[in-house]
Coordinates of C-alpha atoms in Angstrom, one line a residue:
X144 CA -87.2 -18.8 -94.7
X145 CA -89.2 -21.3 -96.3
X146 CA -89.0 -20.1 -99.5
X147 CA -85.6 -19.9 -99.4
X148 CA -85.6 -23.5 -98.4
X149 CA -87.6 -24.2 -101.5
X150 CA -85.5 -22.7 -103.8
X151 CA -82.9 -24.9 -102.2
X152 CA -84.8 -27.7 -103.1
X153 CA -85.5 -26.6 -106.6
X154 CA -81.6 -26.0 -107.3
X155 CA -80.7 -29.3 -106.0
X156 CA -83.1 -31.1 -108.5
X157 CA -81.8 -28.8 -111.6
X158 CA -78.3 -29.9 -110.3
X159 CA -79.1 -33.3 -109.9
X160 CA -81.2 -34.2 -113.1
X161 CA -80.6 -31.3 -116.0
X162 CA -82.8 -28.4 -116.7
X163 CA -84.6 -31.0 -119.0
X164 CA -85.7 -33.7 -117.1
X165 CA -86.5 -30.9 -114.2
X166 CA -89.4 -29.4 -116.3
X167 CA -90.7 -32.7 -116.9
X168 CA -91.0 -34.0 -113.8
X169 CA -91.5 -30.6 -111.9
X170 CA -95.4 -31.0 -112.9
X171 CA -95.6 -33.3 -108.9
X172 CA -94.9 -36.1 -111.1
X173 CA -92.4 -38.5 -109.2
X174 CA -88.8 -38.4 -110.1
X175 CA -86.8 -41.1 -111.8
X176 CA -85.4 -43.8 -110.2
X177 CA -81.6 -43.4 -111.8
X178 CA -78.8 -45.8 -110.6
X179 CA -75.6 -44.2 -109.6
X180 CA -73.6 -46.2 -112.1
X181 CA -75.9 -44.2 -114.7
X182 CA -75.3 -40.9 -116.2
X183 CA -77.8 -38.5 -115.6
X184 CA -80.4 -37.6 -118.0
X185 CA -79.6 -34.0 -119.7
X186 CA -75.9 -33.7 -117.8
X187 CA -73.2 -33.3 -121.2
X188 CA -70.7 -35.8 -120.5
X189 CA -67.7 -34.9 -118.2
X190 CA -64.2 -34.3 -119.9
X191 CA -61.4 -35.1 -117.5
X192 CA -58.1 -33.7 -117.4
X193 CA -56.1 -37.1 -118.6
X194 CA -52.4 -38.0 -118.0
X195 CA -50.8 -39.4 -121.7
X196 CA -48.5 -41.9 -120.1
X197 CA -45.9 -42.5 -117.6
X198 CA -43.8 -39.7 -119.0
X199 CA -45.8 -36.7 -117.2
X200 CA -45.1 -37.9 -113.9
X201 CA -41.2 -37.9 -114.5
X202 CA -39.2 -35.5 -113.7
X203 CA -37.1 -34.0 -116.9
X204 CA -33.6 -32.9 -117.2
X205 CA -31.6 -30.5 -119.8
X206 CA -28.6 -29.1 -119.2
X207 CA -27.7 -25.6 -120.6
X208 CA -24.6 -24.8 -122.4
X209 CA -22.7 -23.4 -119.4
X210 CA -23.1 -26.2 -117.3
X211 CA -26.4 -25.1 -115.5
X212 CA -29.0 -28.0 -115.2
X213 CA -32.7 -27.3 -115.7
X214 CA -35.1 -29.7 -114.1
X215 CA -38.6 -29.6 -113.8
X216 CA -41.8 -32.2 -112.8
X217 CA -45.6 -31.3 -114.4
X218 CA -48.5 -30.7 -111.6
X219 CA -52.0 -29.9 -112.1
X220 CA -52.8 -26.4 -110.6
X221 CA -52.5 -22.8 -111.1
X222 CA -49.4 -22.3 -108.7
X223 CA -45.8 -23.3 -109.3
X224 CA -42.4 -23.3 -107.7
X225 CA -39.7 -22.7 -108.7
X226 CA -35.9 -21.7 -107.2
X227 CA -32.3 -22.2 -107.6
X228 CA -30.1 -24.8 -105.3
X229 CA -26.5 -24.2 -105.5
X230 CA -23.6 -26.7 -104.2
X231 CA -22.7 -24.4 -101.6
X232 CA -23.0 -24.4 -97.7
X233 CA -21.2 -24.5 -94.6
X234 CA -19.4 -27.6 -95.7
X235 CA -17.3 -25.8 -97.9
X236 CA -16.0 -22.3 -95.5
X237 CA -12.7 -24.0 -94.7
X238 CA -10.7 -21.4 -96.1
X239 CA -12.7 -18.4 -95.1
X240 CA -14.0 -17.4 -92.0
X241 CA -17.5 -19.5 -90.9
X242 CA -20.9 -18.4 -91.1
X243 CA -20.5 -17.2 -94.7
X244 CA -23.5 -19.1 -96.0
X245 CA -25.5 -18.2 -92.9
X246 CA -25.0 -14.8 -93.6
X247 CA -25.9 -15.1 -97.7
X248 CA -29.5 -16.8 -95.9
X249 CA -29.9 -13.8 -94.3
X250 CA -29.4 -11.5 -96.8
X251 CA -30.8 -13.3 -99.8
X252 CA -33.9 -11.3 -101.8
X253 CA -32.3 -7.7 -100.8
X254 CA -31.7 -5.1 -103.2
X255 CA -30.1 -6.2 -106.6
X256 CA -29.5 -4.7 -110.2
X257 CA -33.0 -4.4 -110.7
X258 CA -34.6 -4.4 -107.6
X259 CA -33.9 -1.5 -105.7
X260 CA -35.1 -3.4 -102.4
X261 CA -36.8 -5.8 -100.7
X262 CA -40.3 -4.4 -100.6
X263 CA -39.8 -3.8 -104.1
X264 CA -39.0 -7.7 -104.5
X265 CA -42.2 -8.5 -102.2
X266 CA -44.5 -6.0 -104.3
X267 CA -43.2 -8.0 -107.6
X268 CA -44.1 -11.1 -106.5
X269 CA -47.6 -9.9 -104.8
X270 CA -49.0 -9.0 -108.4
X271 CA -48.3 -13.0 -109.1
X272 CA -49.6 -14.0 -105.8
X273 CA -46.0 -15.2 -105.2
X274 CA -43.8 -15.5 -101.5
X275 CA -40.0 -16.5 -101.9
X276 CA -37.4 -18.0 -99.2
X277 CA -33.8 -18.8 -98.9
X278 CA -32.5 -21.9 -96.3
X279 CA -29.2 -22.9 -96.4
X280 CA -27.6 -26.4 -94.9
X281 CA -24.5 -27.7 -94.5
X282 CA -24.3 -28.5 -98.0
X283 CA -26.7 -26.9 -100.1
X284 CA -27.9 -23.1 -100.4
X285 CA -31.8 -22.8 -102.2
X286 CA -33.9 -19.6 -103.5
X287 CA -37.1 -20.5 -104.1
X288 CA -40.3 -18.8 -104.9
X289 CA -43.8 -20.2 -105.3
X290 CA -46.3 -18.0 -107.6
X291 CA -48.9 -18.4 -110.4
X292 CA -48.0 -20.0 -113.1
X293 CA -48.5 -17.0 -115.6
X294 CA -45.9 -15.5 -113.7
X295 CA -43.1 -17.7 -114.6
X296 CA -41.0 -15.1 -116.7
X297 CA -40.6 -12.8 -113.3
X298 CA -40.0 -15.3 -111.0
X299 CA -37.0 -16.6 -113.3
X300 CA -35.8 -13.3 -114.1
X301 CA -36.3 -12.5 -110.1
X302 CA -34.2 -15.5 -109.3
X303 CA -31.4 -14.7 -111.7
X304 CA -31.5 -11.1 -110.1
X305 CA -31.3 -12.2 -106.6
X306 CA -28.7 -15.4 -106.7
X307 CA -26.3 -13.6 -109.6
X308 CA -26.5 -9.6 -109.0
X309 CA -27.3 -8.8 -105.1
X310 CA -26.4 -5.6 -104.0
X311 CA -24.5 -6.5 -100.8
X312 CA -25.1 -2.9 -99.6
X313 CA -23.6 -1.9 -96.2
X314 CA -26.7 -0.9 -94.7
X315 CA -27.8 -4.8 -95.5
X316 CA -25.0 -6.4 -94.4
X317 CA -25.0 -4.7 -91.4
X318 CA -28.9 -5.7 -90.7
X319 CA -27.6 -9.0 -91.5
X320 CA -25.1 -8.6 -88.8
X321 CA -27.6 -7.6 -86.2
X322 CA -30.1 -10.5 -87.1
X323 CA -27.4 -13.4 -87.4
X324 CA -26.2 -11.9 -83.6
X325 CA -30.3 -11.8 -82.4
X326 CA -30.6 -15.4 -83.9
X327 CA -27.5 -16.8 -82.5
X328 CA -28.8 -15.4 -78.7
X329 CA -32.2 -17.5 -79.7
X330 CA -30.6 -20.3 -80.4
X331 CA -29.1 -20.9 -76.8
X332 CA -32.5 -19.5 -74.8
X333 CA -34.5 -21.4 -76.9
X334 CA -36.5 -24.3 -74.7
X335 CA -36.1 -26.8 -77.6
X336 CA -31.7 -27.6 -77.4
X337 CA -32.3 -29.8 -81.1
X338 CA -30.8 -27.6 -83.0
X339 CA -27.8 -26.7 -80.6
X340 CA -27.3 -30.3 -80.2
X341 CA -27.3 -31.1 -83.8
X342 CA -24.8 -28.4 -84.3
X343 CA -22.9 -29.6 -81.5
X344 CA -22.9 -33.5 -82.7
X345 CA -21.5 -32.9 -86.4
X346 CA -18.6 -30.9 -85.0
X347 CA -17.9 -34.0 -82.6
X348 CA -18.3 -36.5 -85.5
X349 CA -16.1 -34.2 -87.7
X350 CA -14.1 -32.2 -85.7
X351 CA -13.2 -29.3 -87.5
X352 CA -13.6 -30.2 -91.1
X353 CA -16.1 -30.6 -94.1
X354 CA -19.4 -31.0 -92.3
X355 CA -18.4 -30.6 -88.5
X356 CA -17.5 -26.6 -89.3
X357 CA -20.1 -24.4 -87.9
X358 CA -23.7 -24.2 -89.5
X359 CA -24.0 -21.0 -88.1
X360 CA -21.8 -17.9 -87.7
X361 CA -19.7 -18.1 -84.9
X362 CA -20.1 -14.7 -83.0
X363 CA -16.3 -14.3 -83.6
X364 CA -17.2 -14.2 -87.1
X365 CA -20.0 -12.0 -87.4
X366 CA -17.7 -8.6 -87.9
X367 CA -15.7 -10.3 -90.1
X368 CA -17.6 -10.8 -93.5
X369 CA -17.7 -8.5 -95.4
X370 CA -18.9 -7.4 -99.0
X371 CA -15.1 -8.6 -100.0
X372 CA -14.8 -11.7 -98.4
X373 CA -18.5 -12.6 -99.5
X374 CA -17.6 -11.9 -103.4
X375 CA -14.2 -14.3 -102.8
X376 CA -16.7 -16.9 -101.5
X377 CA -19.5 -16.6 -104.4
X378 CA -16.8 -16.4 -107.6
X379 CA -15.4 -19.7 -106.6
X380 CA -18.8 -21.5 -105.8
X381 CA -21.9 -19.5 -107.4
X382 CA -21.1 -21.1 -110.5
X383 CA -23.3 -22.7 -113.2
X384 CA -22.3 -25.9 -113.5
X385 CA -22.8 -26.0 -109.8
X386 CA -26.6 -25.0 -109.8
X387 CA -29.9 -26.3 -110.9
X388 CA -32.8 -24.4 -111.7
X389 CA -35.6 -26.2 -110.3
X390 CA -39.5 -26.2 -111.0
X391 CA -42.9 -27.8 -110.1
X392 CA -46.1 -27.5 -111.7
X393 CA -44.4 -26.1 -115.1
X394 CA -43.9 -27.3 -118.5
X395 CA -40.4 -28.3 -119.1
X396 CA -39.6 -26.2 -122.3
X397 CA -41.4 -23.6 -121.0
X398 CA -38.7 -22.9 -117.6
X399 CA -35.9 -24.5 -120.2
X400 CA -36.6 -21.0 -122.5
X401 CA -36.6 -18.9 -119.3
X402 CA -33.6 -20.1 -118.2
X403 CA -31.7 -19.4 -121.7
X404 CA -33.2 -16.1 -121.2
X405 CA -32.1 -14.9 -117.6
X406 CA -29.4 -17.4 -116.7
X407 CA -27.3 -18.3 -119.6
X408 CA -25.4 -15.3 -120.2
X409 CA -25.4 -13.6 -117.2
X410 CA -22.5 -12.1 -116.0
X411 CA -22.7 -12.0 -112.0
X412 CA -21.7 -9.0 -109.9
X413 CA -18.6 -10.6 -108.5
X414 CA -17.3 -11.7 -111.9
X415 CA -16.0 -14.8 -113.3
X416 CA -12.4 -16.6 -112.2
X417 CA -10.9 -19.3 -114.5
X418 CA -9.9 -21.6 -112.2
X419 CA -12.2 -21.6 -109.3
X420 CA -10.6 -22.4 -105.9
X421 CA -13.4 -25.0 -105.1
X422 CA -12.7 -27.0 -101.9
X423 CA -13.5 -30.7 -102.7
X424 CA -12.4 -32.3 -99.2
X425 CA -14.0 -35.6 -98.6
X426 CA -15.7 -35.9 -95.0
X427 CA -13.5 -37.4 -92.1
X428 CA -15.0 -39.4 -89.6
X429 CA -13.5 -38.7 -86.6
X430 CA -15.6 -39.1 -83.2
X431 CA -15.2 -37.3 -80.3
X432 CA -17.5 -35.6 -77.5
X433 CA -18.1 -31.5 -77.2
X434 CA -19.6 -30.3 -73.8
X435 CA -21.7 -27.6 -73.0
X436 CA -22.3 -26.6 -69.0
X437 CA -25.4 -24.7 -69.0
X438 CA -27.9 -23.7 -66.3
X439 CA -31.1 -25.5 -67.6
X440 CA -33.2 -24.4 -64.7
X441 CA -34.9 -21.3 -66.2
X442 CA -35.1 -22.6 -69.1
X443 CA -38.9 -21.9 -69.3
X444 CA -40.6 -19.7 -67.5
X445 CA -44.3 -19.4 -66.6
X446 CA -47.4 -21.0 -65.2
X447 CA -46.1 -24.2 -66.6
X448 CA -42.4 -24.3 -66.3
X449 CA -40.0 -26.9 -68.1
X450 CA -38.4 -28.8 -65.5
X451 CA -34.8 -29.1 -65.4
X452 CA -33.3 -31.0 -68.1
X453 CA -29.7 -32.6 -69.1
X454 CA -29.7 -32.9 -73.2
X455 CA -27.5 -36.1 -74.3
X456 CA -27.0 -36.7 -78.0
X457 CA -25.2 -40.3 -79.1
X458 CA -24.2 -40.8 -82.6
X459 CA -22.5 -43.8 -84.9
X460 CA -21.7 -43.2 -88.6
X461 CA -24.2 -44.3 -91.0
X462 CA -23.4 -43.9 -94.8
X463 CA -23.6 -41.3 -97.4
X464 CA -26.7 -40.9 -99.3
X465 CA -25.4 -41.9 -102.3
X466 CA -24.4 -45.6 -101.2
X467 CA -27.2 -48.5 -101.6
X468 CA -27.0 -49.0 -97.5
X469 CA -28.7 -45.3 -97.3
X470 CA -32.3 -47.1 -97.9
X471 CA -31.3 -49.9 -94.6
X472 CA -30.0 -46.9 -92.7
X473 CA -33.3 -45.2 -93.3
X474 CA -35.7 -48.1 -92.2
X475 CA -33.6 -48.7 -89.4
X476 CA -33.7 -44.9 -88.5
X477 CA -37.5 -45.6 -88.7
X478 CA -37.6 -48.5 -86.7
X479 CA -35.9 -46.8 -83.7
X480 CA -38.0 -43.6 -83.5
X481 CA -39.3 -42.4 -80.7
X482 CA -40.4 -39.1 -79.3
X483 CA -41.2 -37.2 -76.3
X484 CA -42.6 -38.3 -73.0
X485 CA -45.5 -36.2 -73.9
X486 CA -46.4 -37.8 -77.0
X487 CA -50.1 -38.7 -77.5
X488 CA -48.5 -41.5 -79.5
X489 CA -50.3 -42.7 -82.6
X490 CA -49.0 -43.8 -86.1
X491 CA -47.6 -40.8 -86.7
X492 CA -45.9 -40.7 -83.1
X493 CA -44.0 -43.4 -83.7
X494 CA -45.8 -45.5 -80.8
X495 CA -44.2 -48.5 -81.7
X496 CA -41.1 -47.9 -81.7
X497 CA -38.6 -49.3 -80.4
X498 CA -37.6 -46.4 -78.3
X499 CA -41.3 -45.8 -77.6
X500 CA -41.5 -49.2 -76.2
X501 CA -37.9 -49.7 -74.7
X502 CA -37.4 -46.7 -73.1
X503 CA -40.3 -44.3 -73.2
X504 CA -42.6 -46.8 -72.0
X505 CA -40.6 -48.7 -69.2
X506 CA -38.8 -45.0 -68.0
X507 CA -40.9 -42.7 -66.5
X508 CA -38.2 -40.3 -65.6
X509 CA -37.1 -40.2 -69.2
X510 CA -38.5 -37.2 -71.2
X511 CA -37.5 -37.5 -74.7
X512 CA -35.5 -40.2 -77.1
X513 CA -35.8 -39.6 -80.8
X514 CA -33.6 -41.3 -83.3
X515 CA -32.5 -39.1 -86.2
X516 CA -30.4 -39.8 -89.3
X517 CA -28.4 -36.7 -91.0
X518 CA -27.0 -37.8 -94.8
X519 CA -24.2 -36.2 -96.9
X520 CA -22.6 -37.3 -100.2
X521 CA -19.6 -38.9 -98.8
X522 CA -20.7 -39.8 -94.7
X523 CA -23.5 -40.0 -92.8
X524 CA -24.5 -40.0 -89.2
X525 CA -27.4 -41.9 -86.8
X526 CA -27.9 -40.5 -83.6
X527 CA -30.4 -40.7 -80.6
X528 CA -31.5 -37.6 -78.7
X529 CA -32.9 -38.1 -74.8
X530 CA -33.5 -36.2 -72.0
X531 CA -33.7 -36.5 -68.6
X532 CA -33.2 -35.4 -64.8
X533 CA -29.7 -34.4 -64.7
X534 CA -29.7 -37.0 -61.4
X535 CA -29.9 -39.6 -63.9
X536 CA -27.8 -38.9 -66.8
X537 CA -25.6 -42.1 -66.2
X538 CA -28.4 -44.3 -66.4
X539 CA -30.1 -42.2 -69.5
X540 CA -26.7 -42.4 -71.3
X541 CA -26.6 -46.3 -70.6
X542 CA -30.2 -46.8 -71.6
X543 CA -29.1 -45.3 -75.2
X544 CA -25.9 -47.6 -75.5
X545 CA -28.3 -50.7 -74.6
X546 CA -30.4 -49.5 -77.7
X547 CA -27.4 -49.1 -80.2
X548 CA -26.1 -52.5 -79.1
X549 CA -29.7 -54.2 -79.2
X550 CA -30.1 -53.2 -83.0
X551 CA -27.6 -55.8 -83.7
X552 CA -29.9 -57.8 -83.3
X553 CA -32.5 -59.9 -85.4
X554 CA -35.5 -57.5 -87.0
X555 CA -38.8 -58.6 -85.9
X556 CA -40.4 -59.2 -89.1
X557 CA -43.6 -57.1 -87.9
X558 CA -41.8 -54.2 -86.9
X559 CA -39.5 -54.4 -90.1
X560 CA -42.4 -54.3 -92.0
X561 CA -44.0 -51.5 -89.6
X562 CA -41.1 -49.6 -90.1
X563 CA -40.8 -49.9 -94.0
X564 CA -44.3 -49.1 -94.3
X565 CA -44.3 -46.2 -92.3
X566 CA -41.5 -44.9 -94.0
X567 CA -43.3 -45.8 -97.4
X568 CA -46.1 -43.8 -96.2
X569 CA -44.4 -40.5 -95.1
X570 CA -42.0 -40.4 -98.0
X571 CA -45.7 -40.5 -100.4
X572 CA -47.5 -38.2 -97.4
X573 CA -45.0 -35.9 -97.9
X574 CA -44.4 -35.5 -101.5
X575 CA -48.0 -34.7 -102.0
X576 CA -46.8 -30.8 -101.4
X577 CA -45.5 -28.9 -104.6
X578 CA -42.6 -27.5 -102.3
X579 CA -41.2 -30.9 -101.2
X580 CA -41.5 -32.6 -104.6
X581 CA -39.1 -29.0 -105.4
X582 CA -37.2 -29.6 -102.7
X583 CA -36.9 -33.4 -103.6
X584 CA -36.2 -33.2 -107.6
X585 CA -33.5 -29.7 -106.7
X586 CA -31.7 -31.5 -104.1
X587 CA -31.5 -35.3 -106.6
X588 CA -30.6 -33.4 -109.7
X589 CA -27.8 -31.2 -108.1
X590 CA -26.2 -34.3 -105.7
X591 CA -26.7 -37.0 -108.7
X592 CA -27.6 -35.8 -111.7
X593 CA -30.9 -37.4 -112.3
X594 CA -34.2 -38.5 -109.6
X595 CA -35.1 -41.6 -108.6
X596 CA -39.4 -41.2 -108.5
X597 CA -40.8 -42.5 -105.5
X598 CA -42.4 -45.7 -106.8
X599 CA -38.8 -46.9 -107.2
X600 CA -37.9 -45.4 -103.5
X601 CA -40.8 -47.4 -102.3
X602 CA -39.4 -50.6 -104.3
X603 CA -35.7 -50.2 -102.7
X604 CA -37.6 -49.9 -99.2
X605 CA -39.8 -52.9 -99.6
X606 CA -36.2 -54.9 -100.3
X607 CA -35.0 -54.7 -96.9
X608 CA -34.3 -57.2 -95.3
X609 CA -33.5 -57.9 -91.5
X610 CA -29.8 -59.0 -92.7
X611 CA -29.4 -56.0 -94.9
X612 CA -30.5 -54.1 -90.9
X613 CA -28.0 -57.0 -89.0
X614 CA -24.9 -55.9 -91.9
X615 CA -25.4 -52.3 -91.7
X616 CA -25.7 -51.9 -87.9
X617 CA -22.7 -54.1 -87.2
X618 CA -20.7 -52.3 -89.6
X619 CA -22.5 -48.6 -88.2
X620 CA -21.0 -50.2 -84.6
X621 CA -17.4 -49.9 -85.5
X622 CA -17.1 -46.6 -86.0
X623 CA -16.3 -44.1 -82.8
X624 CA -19.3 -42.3 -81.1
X625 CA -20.0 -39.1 -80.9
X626 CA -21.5 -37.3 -78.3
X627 CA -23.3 -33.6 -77.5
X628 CA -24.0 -33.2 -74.2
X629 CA -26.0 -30.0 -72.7
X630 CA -26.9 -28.9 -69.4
X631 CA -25.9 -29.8 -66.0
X632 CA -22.8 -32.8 -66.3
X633 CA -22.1 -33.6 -63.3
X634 CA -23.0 -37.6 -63.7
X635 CA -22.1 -37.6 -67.2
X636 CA -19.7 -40.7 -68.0
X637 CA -16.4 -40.3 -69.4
X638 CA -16.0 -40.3 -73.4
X639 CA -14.2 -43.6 -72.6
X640 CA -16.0 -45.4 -70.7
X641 CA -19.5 -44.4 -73.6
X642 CA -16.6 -45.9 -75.6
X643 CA -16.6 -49.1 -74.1
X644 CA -20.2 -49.6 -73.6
X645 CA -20.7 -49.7 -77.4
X646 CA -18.1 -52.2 -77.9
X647 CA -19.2 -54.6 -75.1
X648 CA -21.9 -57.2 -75.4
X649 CA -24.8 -55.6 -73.3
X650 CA -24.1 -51.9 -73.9
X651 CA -23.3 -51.8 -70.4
X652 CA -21.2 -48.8 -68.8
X653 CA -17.8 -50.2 -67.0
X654 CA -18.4 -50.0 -63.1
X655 CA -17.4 -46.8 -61.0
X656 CA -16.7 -46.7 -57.7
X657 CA -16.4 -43.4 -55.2
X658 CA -15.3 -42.8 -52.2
X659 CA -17.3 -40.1 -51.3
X660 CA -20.7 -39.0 -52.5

């Protein structure tokens, strides 16, 4: 043990002063006394990795010759990632049955031209250290794969195989089929009701077009796509000059020459129509309420059981993502906040918020109220979430309409500049992970055309002002509401009388009176 310890000692003083100056003073002689603003005697001077300019942190754009866009941001490190985002998701199923793009999720990275199946995808990827994925939203559908750098020519020739030549074999789809019908039973057992809420709110806010139709495949549906239907829907929107070709952590010419190589000429499966029957609807507004009655009870199980829950959602519309308000929408989206009754609070809780402080702090009995903000390219939507004993649902719902109303109001300046600060911080927190800087430069590229880098995000935020919050929340409180609610609705208010609370002065619901209780 103790030599071991010596040799310890021994290696640390080579590692600290050079080989050099450890024979010299190694004799018992005492060591130098070297300032840390000094280099060290017999160390070779370090080389550091340096950064020529402003240019290698932006993010650079070519577009190929049949419309495809090719964009791509430098990153120090071995691993890269790189995918596809096409212009096509839920939004756009309004003249085929829905749940089309759930259903290309599911059965993205199956069997293609060259791949005979998914293992043998898996396996490819494997030898380049690589994993790949496929989400789809209402209106965007992404294939992306992370892997070694060195493996860059696979990857892009795997990407062309998997969005452009899938199979589509019956045994697939019909997998597909069972795991779209195990996910859409999850969805309504599941303890957390967010996403069936969020589902529930856009088809209230846009009843029955653009991005109100179903995110997911409406069990209706599920027997109804087919390899036909699915070929009808990728010829008109799997196009080039609706896709970009994405990377992070790759030189620019490099995934430019892989893309001329795999993606340029290639003639997909479904072939190529002339005149694509694209549907470019613009989003309509339109408001409304959609119900659900549903036993909450048994909701969860076990030693620790949820208790009993009604699920309100309450939303206004915001703006598009593309407008200059989207930056005031998003502070004031920050400024709200919130969380659950359970939250340990925190800056990254949200603890002053003003839904932390309004209502999670002054009502026990409420369980949850988070603020959330969903942006398209032509509307936009701010909601709040809360939860609470279905006893109490009149009083949650006009707690939330008290909130809207109140963020007419004047900003504090503190909590203005909490809020842009906090957003300041996530939006840089966030982007320090390869995968959302792809997800972030894909998602610019194919909505606008070019990226705004986040020094000039965090400029626009710092703007704010509390008139730019006053003008956009006045304008936001125009619009119709629209409302999800879930679970038991027996106290619920009526969709008018939510109505008229948002258009009063307090955000007070209109008195009822019963004869019986």
């Amino acid at each position: 043990m103790a030599t071991h310890m010596s040799r310890c000692r021994t290696w640390s003083r080579v590692q600290r002063y050079g080989i050099a100056a450890y024979r010299k003073y190694s004799s018992g002689g005492g060591y130098p006394n070297i300032s840390l603003s000094t280099p060290l005697p017999g160390i070779p001077k370090p080389v550091f990795a340096s950064v020529d300019g402003q240019e290698k942190y932006e993010t650079k754009i070519t577009t190929l010759e049949n419309g495809l866009k090719v964009a791509s941001q430098n990153k120090f490190g071995e691993f890269c990632t790189v995918g596809v985002l096409v212009n096509s998701g839920s939004r756009h199923e309004a003249k085929y049955p829905s749940g089309i793009a759930h259903f290309l999720e599911k059965l993205a990275f199956s069997s293609t031209a060259q791949y005979g199946s998914k293992d043998e995808i898996l396996l490819t990827l494997e030898k380049h250290g690589g994993i790949c994925d496929c989400q789809t939203s209402r209106d965007t559908t992404m294939y992306a794969v992370s892997a070694e750098v060195k493996g860059l020519d696979t990857v892009v020739s795997l990407l062309s195989d998997a969005v452009l030549q899938p199979r589509l074999l019956d045994e697939e789809l019909e997998m597909t089929r069972m795991a779209v019908r195990f996910e859409l039973e999850d969805l309504n057992m599941r303890p957390d009701p967010e996403p069936l809420l969020t589902e529930m709110i856009h088809a209230a806010a846009y009843r029955g077009n653009t991005v109100g139709l179903p995110r997911f495949c409406p069990a209706d549906n599920v027997d109804k796509i087919d390899k036909n239907v699915l070929h009808s829907y990728l010829r008109n929107y799997y196009r080039p000059e609706r896709m970009v070709l994405a990377g992070v952590g790759i030189e620019h010419e490099q995934l430019v020459e892989s893309a001329r190589k795999y993606l340029l000429d290639v003639k997909p499966v479904w072939g190529t129509s002339s005149a694509p029957n694209v549907d470019l609807s613009v989003a309509q507004y339109t408001g409304g309420i959609v119900k659900m009655e549903k036993d909450m009870s048994d909701v969860s199980l076990g030693p620790t059981p949820i208790p009993e829950l009604t699920h309100i959602m309450i939303g206004l519309e915001s703006c598009s993502y593309l407008e200059d308000d989207f930056i005031p929408f998003a502070v004031l989206n920050m400024m709200m906040g919130g969380g659950g009754s359970f939250s340990a609070g925190g800056p990254g809780k949200g603890m002053f918020t003003r839904l932390y402080l309004n209502v999670l702090n002054r009502h026990h009995w409420m369980y949850n109220a988070t603020s959330y903000h969903h942006s398209y390219e032509d509307s936009g939507l701010l909601c709040i979430h809360a939860s609470a004993d279905p006893r109490q649902v009149r009083e949650m719902v006009e707690i939330i309409t008290r909130e809207f109303i109140q963020m007419g109001g004047s900003a504090g300046e503190m909590e203005l500049e909490r809020a842009k600060t906090q957003l300041k911080s996530m939006l840089m927190m966030n982007l320090e992970s390869r995968p959302v800087i792809f997800e972030d430069v894909g998602r610019q590229v194919l909505s606008t055309g070019k990226r705004k880098l986040p020094h000039e995000l965090c400029h626009l935020i710092s703007s704010v002002t509390p008139g730019d919050i006053k003008r956009v929340t006045t304008k936001m409180l125009r619009s119709k509401p629209a409302v999800a609610a879930l679970g038991d609705l027996m106290e619920l208010p009526s969709y008018e009388h939510i109505q008229a609370a948002l258009s009063s002065k307090d955000g007070r619901l209109p008195r009822t009176y019963r004869l019986f209780r």
